[in-house]
XYZ file of N, CA and C in Angstrom:
297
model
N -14.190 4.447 -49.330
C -13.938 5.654 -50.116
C -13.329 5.357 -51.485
N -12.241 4.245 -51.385
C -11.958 4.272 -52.710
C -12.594 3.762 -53.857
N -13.777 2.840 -53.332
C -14.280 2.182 -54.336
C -15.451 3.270 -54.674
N -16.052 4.211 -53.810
C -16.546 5.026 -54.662
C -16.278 5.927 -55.473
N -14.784 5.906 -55.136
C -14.338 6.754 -56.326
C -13.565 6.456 -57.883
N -13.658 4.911 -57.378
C -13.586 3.801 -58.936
C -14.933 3.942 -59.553
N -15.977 4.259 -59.030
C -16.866 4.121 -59.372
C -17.517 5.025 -60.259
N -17.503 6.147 -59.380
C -17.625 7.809 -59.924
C -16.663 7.815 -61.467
N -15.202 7.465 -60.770
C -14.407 7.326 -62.538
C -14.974 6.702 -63.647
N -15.520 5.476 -63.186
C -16.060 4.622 -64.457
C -17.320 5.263 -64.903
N -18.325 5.927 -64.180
C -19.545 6.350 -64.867
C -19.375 7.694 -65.365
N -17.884 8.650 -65.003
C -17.532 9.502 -66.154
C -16.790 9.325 -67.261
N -15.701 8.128 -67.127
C -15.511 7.857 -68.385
C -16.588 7.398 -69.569
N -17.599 6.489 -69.057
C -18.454 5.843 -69.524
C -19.842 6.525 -70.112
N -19.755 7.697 -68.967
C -20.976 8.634 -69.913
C -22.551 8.536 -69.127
N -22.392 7.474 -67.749
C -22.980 7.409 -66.865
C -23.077 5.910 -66.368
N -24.447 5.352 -65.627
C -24.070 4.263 -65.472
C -24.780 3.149 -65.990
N -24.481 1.787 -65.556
C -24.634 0.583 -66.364
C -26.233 0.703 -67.158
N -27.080 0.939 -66.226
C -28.119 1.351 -66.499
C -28.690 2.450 -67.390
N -27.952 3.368 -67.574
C -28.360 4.429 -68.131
C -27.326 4.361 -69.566
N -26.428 3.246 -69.496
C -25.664 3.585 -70.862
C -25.325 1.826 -70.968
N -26.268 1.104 -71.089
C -25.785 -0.510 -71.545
C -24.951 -0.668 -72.199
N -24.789 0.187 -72.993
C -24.395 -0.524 -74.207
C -22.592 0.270 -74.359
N -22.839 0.682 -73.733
C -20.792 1.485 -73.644
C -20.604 0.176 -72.370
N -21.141 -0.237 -71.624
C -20.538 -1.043 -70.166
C -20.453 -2.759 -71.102
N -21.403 -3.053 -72.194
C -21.306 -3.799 -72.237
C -20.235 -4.347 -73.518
N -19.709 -3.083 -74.562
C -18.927 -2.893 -75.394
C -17.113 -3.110 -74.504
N -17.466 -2.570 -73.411
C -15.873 -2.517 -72.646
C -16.010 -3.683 -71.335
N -17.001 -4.691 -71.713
C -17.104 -6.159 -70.567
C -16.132 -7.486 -71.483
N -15.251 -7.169 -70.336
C -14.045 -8.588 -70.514
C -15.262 -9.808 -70.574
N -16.191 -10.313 -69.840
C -16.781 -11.341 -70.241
C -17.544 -11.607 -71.101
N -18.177 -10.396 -71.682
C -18.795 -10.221 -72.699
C -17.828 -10.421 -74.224
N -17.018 -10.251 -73.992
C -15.685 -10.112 -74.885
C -14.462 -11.327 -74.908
N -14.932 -12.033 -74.212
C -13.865 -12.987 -74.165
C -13.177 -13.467 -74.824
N -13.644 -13.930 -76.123
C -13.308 -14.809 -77.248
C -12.149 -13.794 -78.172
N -12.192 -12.468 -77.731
C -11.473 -11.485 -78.367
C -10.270 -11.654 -77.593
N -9.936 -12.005 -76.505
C -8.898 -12.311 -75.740
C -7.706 -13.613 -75.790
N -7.096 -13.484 -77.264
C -6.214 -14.059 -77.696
C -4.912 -14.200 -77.174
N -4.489 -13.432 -76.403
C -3.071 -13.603 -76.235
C -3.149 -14.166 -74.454
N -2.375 -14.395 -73.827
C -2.105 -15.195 -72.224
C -2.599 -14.309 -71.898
N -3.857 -15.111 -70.769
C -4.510 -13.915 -69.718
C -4.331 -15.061 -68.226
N -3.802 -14.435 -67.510
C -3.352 -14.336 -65.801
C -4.158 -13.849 -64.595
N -5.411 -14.239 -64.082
C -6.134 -13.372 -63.449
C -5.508 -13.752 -62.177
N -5.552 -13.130 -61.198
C -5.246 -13.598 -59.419
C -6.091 -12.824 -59.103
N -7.062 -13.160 -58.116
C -8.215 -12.468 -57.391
C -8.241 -13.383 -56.167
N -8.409 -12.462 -54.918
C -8.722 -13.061 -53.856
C -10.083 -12.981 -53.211
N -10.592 -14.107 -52.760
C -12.086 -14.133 -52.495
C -13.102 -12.865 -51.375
N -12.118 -12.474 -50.490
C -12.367 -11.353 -49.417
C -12.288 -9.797 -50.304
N -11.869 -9.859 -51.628
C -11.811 -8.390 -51.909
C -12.952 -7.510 -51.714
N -12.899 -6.573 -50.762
C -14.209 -5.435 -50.565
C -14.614 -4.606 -51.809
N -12.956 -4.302 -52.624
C -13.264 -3.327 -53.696
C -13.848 -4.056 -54.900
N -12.841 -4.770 -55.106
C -13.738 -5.641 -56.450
C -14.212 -7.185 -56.134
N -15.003 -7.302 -56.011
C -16.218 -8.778 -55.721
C -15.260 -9.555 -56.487
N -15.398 -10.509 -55.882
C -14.851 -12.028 -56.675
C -15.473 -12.484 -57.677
N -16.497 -12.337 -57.199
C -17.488 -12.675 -58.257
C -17.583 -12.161 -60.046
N -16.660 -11.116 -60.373
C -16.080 -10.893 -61.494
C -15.268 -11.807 -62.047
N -13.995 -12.021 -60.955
C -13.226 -12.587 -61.810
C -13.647 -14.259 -62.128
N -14.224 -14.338 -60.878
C -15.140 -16.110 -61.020
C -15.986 -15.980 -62.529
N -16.917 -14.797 -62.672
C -17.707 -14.810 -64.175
C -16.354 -14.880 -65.010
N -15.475 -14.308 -65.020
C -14.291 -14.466 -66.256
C -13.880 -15.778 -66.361
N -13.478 -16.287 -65.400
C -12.926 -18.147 -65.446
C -13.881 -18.840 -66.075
N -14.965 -18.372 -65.975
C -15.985 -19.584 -65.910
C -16.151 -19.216 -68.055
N -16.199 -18.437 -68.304
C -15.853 -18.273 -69.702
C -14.651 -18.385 -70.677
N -13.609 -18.452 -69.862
C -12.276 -18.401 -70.680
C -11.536 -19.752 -69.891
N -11.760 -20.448 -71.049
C -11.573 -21.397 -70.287
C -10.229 -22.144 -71.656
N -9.582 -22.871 -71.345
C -8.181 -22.921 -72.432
C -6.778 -22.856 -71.984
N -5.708 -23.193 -72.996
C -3.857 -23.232 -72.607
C -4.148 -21.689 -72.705
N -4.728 -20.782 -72.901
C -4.291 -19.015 -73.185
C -4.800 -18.650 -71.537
N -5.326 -19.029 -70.577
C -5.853 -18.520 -69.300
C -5.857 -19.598 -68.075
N -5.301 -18.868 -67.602
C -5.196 -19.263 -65.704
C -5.683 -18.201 -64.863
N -6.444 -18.969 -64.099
C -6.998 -18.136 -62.952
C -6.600 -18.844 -61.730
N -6.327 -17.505 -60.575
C -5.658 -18.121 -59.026
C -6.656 -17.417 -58.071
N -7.524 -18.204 -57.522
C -7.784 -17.346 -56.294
C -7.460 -17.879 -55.457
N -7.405 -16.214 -54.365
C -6.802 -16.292 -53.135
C -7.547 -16.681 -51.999
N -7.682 -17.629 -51.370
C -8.383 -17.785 -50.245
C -8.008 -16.115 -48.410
N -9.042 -16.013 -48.358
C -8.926 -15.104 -47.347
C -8.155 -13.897 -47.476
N -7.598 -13.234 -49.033
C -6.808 -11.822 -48.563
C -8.097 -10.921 -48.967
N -6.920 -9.535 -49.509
C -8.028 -8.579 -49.631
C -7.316 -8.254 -51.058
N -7.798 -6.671 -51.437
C -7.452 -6.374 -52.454
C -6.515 -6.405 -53.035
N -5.223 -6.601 -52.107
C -3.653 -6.586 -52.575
C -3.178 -7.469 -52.438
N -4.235 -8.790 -52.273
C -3.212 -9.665 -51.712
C -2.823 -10.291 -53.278
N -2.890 -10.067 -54.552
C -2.711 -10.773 -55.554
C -1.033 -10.412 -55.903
N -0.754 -8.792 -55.522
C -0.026 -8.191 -55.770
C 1.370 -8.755 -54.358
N 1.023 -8.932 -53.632
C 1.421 -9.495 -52.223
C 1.823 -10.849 -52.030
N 1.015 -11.862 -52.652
C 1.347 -13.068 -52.714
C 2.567 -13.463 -53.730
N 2.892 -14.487 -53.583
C 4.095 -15.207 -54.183
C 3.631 -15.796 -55.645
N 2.584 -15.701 -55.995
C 1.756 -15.872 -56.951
C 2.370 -15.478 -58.304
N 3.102 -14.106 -58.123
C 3.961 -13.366 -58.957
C 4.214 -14.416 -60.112
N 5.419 -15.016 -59.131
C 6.413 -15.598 -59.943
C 5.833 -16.430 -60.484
N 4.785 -17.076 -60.110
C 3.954 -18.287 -60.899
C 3.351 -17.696 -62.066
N 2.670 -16.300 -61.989
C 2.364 -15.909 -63.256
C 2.984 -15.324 -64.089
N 4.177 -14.974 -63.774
C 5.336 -14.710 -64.807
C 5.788 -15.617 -65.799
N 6.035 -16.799 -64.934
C 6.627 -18.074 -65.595
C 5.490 -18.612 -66.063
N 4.149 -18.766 -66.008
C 2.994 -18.796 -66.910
C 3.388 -18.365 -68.366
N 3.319 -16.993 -68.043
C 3.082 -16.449 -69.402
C 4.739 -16.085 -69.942
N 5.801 -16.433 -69.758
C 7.103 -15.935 -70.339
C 7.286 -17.738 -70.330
N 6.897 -18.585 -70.135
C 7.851 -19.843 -70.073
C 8.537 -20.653 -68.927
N 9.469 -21.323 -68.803
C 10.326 -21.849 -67.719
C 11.452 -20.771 -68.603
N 12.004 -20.787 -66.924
C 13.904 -19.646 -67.762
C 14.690 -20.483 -67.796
């Protein structure tokens, strides 16, 4: 249920869908856009997510590649497990430094 209703959101913000409006989906695509992504980017994605495919954030790594981006995946959680894992603190201290 919820992912159809991420879904429904994105093709009304968007004006419909990927298909019917390329060019708004591909104006607001992080991978399409990468190089515009200057400042520390932190992804954590776990490989089991039902709602959002891994396979996104895997296309993002595989393009942003550099000291400005780290990517963590999670072996075996689900959607929360990025938020859940201990991972936190690793991407805090990523992007703020050692304290």
């Amino acid at each position: 249920p919820l992912k159809k209703e991420v879904v429904a959101c994105l093709r009304r913000q968007y004006g419909g869908t990927p298909e019917e409006v390329p060019d708004v989906y591909r104006r607001h695509s992080a991978v399409r856009n990468a190089a515009r992504l200057t400042m520390p980017v932190y992804v954590a994605h776990d490989d089991a997510d039902a709602l959002v495919p891994v396979e996104q954030s895997r296309c993002l790594a595989a393009v942003c590649r550099g000291a400005n981006f780290r990517y963590h995946e999670i072996p075996g959680g689900d959607h929360e497990a990025p938020i859940a894992a201990a991972i936190m603190d690793e991407a805090l201290e990523w992007i703020l430094g050692p304290a």
